[in-house]
mmCIF file of C-alpha atoms in Angstrom:
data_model
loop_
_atom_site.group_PDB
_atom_site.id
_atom_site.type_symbol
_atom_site.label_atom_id
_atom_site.label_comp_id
_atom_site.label_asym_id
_atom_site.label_seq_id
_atom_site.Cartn_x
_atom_site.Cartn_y
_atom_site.Cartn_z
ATOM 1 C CA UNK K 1 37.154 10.750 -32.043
ATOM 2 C CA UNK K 2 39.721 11.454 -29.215
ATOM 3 C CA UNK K 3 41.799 8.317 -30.855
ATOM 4 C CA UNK K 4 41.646 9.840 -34.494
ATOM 5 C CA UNK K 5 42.897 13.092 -32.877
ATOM 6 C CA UNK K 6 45.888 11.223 -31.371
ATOM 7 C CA UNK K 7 46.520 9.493 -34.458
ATOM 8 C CA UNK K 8 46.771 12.617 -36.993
ATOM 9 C CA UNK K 9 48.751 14.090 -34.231
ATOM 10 C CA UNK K 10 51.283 11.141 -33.824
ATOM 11 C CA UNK K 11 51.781 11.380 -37.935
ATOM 12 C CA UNK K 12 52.040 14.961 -37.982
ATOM 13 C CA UNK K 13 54.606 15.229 -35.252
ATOM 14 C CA UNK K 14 56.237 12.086 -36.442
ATOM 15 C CA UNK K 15 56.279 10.732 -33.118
ATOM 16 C CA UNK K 16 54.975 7.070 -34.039
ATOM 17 C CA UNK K 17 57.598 4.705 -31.704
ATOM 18 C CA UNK K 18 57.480 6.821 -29.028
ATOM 19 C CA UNK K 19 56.110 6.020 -25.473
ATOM 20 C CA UNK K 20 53.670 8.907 -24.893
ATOM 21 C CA UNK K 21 51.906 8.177 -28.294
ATOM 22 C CA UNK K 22 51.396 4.351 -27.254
ATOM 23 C CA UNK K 23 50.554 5.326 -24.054
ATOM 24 C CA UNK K 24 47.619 7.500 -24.968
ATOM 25 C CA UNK K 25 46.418 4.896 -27.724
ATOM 26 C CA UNK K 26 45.932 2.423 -24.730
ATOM 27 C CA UNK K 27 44.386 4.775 -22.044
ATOM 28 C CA UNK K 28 42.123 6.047 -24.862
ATOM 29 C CA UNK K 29 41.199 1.796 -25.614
ATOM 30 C CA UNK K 30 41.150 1.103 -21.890
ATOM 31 C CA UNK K 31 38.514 4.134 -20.921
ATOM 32 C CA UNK K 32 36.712 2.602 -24.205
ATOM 33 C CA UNK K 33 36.119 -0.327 -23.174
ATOM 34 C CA UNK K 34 35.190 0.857 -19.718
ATOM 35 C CA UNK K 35 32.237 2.715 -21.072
ATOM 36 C CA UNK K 36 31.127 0.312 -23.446
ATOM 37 C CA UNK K 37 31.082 -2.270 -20.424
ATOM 38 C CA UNK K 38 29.421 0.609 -18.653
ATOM 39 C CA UNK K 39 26.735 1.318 -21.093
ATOM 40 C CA UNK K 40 25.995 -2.607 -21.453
ATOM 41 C CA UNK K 41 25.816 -3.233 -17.813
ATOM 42 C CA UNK K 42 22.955 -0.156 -17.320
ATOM 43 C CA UNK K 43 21.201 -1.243 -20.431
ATOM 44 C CA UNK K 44 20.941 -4.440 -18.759
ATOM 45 C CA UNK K 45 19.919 -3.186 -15.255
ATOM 46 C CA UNK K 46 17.167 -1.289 -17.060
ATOM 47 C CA UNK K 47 15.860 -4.549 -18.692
ATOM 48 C CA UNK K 48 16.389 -6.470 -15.306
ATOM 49 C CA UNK K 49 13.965 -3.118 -13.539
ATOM 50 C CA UNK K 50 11.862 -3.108 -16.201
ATOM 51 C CA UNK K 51 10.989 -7.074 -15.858
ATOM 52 C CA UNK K 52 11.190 -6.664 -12.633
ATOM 53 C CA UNK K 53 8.529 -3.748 -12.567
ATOM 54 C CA UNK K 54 6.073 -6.051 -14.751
ATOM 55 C CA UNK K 55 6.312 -9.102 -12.091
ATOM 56 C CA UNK K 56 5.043 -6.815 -9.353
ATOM 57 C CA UNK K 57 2.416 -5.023 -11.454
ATOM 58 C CA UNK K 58 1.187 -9.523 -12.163
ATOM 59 C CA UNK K 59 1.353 -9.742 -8.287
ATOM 60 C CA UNK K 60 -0.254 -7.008 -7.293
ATOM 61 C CA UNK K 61 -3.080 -7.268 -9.679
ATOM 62 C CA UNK K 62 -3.428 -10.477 -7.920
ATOM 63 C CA UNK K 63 -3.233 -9.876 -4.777
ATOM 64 C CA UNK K 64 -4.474 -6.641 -4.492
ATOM 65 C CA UNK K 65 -7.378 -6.233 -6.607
ATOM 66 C CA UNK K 66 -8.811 -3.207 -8.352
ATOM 67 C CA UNK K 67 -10.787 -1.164 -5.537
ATOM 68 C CA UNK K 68 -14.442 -0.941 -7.757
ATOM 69 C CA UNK K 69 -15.615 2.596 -8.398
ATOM 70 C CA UNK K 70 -18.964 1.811 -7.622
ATOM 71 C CA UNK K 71 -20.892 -0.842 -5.420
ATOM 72 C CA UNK K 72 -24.849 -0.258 -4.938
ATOM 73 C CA UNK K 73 -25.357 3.529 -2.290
ATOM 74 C CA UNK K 74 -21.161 3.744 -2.228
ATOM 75 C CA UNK K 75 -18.218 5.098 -4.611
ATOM 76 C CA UNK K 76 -14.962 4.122 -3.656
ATOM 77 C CA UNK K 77 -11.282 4.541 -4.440
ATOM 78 C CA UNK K 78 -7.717 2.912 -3.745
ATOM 79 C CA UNK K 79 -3.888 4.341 -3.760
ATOM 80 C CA UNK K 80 -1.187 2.495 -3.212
ATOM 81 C CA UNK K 81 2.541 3.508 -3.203
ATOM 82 C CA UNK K 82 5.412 0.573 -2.937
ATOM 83 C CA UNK K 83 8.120 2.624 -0.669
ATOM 84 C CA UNK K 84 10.828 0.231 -2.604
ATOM 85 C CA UNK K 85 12.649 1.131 -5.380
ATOM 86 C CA UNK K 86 11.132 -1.190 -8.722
ATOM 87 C CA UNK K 87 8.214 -2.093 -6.256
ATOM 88 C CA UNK K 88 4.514 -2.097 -6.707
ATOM 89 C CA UNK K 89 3.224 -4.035 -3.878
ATOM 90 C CA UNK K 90 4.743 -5.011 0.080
ATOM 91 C CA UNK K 91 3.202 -5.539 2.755
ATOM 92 C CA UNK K 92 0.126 -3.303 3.003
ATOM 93 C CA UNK K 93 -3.187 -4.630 2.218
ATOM 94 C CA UNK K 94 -6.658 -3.726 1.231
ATOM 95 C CA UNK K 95 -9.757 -5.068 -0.200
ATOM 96 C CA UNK K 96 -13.647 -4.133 -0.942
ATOM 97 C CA UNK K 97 -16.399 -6.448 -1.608
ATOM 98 C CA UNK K 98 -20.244 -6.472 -1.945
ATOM 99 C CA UNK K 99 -21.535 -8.888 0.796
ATOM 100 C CA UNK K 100 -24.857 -9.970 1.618
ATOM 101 C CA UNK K 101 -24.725 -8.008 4.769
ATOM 102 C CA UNK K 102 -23.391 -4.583 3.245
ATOM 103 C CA UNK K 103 -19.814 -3.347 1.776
ATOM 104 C CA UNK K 104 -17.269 -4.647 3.530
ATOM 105 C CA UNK K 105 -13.496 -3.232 3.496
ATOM 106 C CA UNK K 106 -10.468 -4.412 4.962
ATOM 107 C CA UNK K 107 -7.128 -1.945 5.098
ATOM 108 C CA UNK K 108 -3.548 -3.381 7.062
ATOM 109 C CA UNK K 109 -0.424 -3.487 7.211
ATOM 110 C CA UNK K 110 1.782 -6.794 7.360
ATOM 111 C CA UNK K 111 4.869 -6.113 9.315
ATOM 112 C CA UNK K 112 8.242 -6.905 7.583
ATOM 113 C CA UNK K 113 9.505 -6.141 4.124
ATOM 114 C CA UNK K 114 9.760 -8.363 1.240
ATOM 115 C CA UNK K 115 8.325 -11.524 0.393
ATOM 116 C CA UNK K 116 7.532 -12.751 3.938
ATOM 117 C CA UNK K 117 5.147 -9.241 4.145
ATOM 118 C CA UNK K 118 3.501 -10.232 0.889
ATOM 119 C CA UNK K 119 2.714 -13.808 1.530
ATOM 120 C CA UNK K 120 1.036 -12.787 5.194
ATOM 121 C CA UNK K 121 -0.496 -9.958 3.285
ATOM 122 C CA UNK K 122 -2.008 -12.550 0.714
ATOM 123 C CA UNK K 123 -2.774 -15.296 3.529
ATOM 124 C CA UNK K 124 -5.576 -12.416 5.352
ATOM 125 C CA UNK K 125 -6.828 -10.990 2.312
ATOM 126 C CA UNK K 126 -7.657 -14.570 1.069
ATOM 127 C CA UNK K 127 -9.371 -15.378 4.514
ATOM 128 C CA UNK K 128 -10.977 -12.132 4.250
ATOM 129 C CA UNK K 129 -12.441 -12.464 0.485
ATOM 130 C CA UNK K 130 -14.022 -15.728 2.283
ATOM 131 C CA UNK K 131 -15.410 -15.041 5.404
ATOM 132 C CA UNK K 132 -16.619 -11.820 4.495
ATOM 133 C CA UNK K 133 -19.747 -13.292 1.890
ATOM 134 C CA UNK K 134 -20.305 -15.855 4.913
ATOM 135 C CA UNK K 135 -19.812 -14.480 8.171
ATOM 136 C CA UNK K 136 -22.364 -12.648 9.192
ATOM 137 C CA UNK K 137 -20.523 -10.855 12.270
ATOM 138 C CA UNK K 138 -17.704 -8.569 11.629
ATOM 139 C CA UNK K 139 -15.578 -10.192 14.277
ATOM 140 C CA UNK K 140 -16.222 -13.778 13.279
ATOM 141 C CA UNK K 141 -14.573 -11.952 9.529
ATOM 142 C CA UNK K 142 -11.427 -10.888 11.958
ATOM 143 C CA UNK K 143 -11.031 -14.335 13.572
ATOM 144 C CA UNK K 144 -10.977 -15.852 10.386
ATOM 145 C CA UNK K 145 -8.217 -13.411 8.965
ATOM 146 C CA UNK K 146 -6.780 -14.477 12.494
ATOM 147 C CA UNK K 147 -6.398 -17.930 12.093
ATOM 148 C CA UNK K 148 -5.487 -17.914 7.940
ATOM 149 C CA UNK K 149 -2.337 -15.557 9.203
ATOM 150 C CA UNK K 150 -1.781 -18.136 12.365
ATOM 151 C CA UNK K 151 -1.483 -20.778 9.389
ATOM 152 C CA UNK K 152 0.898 -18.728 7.344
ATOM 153 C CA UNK K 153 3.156 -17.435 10.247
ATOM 154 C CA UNK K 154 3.480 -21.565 11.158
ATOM 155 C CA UNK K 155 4.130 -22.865 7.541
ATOM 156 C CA UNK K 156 6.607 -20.077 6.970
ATOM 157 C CA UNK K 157 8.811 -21.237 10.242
ATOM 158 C CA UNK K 158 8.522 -24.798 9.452
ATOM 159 C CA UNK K 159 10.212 -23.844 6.034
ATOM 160 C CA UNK K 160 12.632 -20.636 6.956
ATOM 161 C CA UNK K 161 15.546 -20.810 5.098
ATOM 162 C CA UNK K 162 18.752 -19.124 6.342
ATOM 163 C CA UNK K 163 18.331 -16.666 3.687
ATOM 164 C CA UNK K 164 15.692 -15.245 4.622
ATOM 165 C CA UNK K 165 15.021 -15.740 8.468
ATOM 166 C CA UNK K 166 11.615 -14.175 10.419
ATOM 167 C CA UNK K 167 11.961 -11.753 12.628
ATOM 168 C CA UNK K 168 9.850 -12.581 15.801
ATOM 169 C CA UNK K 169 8.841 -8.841 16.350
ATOM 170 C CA UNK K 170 7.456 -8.939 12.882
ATOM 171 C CA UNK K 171 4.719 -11.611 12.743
ATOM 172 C CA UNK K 172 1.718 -9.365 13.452
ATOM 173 C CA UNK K 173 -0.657 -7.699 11.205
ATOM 174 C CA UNK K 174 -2.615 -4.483 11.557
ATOM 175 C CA UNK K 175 -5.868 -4.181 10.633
ATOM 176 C CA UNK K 176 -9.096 -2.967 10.600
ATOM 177 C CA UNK K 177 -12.141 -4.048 9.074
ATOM 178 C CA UNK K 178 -15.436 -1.640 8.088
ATOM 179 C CA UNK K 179 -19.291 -2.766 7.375
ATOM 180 C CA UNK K 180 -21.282 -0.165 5.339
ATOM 181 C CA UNK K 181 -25.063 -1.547 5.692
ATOM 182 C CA UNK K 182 -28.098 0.073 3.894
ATOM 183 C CA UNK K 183 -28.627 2.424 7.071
ATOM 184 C CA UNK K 184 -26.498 5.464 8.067
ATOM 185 C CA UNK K 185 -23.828 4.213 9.746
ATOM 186 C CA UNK K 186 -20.834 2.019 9.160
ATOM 187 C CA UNK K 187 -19.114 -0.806 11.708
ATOM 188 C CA UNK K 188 -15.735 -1.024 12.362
ATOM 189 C CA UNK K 189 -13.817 -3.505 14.344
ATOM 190 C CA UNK K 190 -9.776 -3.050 14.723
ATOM 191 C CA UNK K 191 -7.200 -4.218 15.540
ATOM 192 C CA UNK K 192 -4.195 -2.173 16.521
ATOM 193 C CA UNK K 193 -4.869 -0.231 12.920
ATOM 194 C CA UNK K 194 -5.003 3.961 12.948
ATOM 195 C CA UNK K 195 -8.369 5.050 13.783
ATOM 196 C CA UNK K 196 -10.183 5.331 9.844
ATOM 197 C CA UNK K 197 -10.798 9.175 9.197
ATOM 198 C CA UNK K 198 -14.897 10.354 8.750
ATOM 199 C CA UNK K 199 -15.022 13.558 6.474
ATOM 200 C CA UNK K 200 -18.336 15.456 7.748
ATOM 201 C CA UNK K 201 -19.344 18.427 6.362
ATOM 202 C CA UNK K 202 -15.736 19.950 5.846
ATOM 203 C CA UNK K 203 -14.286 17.664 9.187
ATOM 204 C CA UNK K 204 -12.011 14.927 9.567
ATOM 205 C CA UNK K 205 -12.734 13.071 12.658
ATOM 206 C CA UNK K 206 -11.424 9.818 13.719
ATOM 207 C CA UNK K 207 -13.789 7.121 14.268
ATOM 208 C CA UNK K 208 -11.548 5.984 17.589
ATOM 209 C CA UNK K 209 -12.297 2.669 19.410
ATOM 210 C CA UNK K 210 -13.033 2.516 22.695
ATOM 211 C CA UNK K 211 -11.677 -0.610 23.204
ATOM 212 C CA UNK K 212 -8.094 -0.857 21.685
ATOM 213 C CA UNK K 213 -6.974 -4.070 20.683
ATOM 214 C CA UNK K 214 -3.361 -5.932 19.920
ATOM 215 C CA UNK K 215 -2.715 -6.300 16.122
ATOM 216 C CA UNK K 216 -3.834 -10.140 14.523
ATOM 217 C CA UNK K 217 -0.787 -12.413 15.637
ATOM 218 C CA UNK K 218 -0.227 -11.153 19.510
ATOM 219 C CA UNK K 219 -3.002 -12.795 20.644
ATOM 220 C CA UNK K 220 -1.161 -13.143 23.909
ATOM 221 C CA UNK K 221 -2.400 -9.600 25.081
ATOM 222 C CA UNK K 222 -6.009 -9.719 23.836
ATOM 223 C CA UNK K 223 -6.664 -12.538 26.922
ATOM 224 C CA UNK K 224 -10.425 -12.979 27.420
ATOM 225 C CA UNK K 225 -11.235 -9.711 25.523
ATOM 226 C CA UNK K 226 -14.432 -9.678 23.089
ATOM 227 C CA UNK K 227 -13.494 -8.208 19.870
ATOM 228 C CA UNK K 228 -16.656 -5.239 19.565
ATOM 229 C CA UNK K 229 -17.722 -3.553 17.413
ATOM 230 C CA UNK K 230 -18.010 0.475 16.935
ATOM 231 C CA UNK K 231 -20.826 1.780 15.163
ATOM 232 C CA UNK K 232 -20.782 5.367 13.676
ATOM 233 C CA UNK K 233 -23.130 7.694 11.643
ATOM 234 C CA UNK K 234 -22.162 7.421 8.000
ATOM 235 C CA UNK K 235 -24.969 9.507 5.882
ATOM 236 C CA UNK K 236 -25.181 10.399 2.676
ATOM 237 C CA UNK K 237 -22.304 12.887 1.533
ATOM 238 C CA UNK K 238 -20.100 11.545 4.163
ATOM 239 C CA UNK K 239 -16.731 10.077 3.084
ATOM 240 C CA UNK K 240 -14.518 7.280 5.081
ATOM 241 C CA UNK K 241 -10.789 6.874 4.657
ATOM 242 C CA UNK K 242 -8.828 4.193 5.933
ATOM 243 C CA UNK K 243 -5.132 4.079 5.830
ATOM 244 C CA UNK K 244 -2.282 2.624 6.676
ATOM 245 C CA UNK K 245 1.040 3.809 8.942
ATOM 246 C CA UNK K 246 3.058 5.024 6.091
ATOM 247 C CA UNK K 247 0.564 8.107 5.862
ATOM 248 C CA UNK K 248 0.883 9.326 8.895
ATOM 249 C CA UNK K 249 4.350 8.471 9.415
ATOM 250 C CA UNK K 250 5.703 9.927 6.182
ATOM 251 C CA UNK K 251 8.255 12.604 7.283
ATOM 252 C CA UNK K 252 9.800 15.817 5.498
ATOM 253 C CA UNK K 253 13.175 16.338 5.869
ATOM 254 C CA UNK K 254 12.874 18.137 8.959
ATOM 255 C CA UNK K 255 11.059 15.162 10.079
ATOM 256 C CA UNK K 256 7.616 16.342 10.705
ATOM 257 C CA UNK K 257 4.768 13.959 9.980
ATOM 258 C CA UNK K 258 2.485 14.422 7.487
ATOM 259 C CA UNK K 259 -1.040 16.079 8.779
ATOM 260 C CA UNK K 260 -3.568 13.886 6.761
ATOM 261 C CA UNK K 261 -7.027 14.880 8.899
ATOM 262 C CA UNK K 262 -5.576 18.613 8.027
ATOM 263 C CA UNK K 263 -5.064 17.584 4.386
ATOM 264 C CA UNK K 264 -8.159 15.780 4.147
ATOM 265 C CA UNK K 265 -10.212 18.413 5.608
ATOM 266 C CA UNK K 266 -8.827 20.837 2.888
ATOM 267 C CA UNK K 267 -9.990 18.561 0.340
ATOM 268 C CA UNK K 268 -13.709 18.273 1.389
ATOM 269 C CA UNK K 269 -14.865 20.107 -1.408
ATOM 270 C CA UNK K 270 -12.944 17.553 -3.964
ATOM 271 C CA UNK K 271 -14.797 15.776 -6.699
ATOM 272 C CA UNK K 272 -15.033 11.810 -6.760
ATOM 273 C CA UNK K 273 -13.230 9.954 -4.487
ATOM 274 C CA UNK K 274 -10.349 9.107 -7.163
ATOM 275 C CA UNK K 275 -9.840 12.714 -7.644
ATOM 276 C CA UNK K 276 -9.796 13.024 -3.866
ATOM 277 C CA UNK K 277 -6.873 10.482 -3.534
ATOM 278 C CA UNK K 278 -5.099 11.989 -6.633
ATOM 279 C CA UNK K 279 -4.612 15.286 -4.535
ATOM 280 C CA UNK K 280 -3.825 13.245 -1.106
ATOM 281 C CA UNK K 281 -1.390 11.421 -3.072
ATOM 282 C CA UNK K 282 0.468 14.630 -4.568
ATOM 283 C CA UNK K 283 0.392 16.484 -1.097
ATOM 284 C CA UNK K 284 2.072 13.346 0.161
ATOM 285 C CA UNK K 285 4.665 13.136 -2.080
ATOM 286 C CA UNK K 286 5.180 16.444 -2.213
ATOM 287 C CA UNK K 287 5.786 16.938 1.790
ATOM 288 C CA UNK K 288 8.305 13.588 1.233
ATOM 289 C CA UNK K 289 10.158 15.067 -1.411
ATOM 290 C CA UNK K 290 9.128 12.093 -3.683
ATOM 291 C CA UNK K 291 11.188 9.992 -1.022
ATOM 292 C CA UNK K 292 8.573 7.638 1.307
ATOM 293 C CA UNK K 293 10.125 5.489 3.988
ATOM 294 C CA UNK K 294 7.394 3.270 3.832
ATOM 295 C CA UNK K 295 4.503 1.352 2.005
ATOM 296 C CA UNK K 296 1.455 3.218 1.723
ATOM 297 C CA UNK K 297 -2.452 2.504 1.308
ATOM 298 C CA UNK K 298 -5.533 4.166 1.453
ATOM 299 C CA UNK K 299 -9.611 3.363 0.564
ATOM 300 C CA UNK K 300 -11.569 6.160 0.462
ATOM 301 C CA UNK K 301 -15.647 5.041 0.627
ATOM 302 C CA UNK K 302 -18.573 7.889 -0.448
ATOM 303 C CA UNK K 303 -21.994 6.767 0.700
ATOM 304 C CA UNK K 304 -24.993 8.165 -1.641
ATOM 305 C CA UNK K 305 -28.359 8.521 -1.360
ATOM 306 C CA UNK K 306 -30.273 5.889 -3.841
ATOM 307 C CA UNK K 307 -33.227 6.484 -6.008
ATOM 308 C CA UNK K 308 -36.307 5.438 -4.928
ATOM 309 C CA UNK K 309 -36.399 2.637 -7.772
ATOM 310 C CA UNK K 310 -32.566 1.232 -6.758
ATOM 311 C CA UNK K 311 -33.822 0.890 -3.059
ATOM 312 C CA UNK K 312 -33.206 -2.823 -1.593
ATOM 313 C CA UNK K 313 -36.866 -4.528 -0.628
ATOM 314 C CA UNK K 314 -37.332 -4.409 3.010
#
């Protein structure tokens, strides 16, 4: 448009063979072909995101499987939110499976950022989808998530490229592993993981260990340590979350961390478990602005109370 303007100008002043009218004829072509360029390299970017956005929705799916809504006396639920831009999955892991010897759930967090994060993600949830239908003790299920990530961390530095060194202060995993039997009460064993969260009867109360322990990986500092386990009421109506550090550790902008046994306990009341997580999930965003610094993940387990004719033989 701007160039027809120019043109019926030029014609009507007869100024055709002048400098100005040339002049704006080629800053008018030069800023068109600028946006054009412009337009074509966004369209692009968008296709590039958009591919990009299906590739991590293939890898997540598997590596992180769907949490199932229901398995036997216990509803469950699972959130999580890639910090990265175009992301769907890092370094944060879950998992909950139907074992022999109750539900079992793992939640942690791989240390590092891009691909190195997701491969020791996928090397412990592989070791843990394993051990957890065979081993009947909860640690012996750690120990095995243990060695697989031992495995990883030493194929990974026989092959580091330049591109893509490790970090040595980022070869440890957090985790923390719960056991939801066909009593009460659920076991947890951790390692170096936040305490999971127990909603009783309108209270959030950390289930904390009284034994802390290093994360998988720093071995070094466990020494001659058993790895025990903490058992803890969990009766029907109760709900357990676990978590991982971006929760806690999401900031506002006037960096204060966001209060998630507060938020919790003002959701007590909240339907299903998925709705539950739904409303976590908007407070959090909301108190970040939309803007997380970090991965985050969260299970959130209801235990019910079978019917008589669903009850396990004894």
């Amino acid at each position: 448009m701007a160039g027809v303007v120019s043109t019926i100008t030029a014609t009507h002043n007869h100024a055709w063979g002048s400098q100005q009218v040339y002049a704006n004829l080629l800053a008018l072509l030069v800023v068109s072909v600028a946006s054009l360029a412009t337009s074509i390299a966004r369209v692009r970017k968008e296709q590039e995101l958009a591919k990009v956005r299906r590739i991590s929705q293939v890898s997540q799916d598997v590596v992180l499987h769907p949490v199932p809504a229901r398995l036997n006396d216990v509803t469950a639920a699972g959130l999580y939110l890639a910090a990265e831009a175009g992301a769907r999955i890092g370094g944060d892991l879950y998992e909950v499976l139907d074992t022999p010897f109750g539900i079992r759930i793992i939640v942690g967090d791989a240390q590092g950022k891009g691909l190195p994060a997701v491969r020791t993600a996928a090397a412990v949830l592989g070791a843990f989808r394993e051990a957890a239908h065979y081993e009947p003790e909860l640690p012996e299920v750690m120990r095995r998530c243990e060695a697989a990530l031992h495995r990883e961390l030493s194929r990974a530095r026989s092959h580091e490229e330049a591109a893509e060194p490790l970090d040595p202060t980022e070869q440890f995993v957090t985790a923390v592993l719960a056991q939801v039997p066909d009593t009460p009460v659920v076991d947890l064993v951790s390692r170096g993981h936040h305490p999971p969260l127990l909603l009783h009867r309108g209270e959030a109360d950390a289930l904390e260990t009284s034994c802390p322990l290093p994360p998988l990986g720093l071995e070094e500092f466990l020494g001659s340590h058993p790895m025990p386990v903490q058992t803890y009421p969990f009766e029907p109506g109760d709900r357990l979350l676990l978590y991982t550090d971006g929760v806690v550790e999401a900031r506002d902008p006037a960096g204060n961390f966001f209060d998630l046994p507060a938020h919790l306990a003002q959701l007590s009341e909240e339907g299903s478990p998925e709705k539950l997580l739904d409303r976590l999930r908007a407070f959090l965003l909301d108190h970040t602005r939309g803007s997380l610094a970090d991965d985050t993940a969260m299970i959130i387990i209801e235990r019910h109370t079978r019917h008589s004719s669903e009850r396990a033989p004894s």
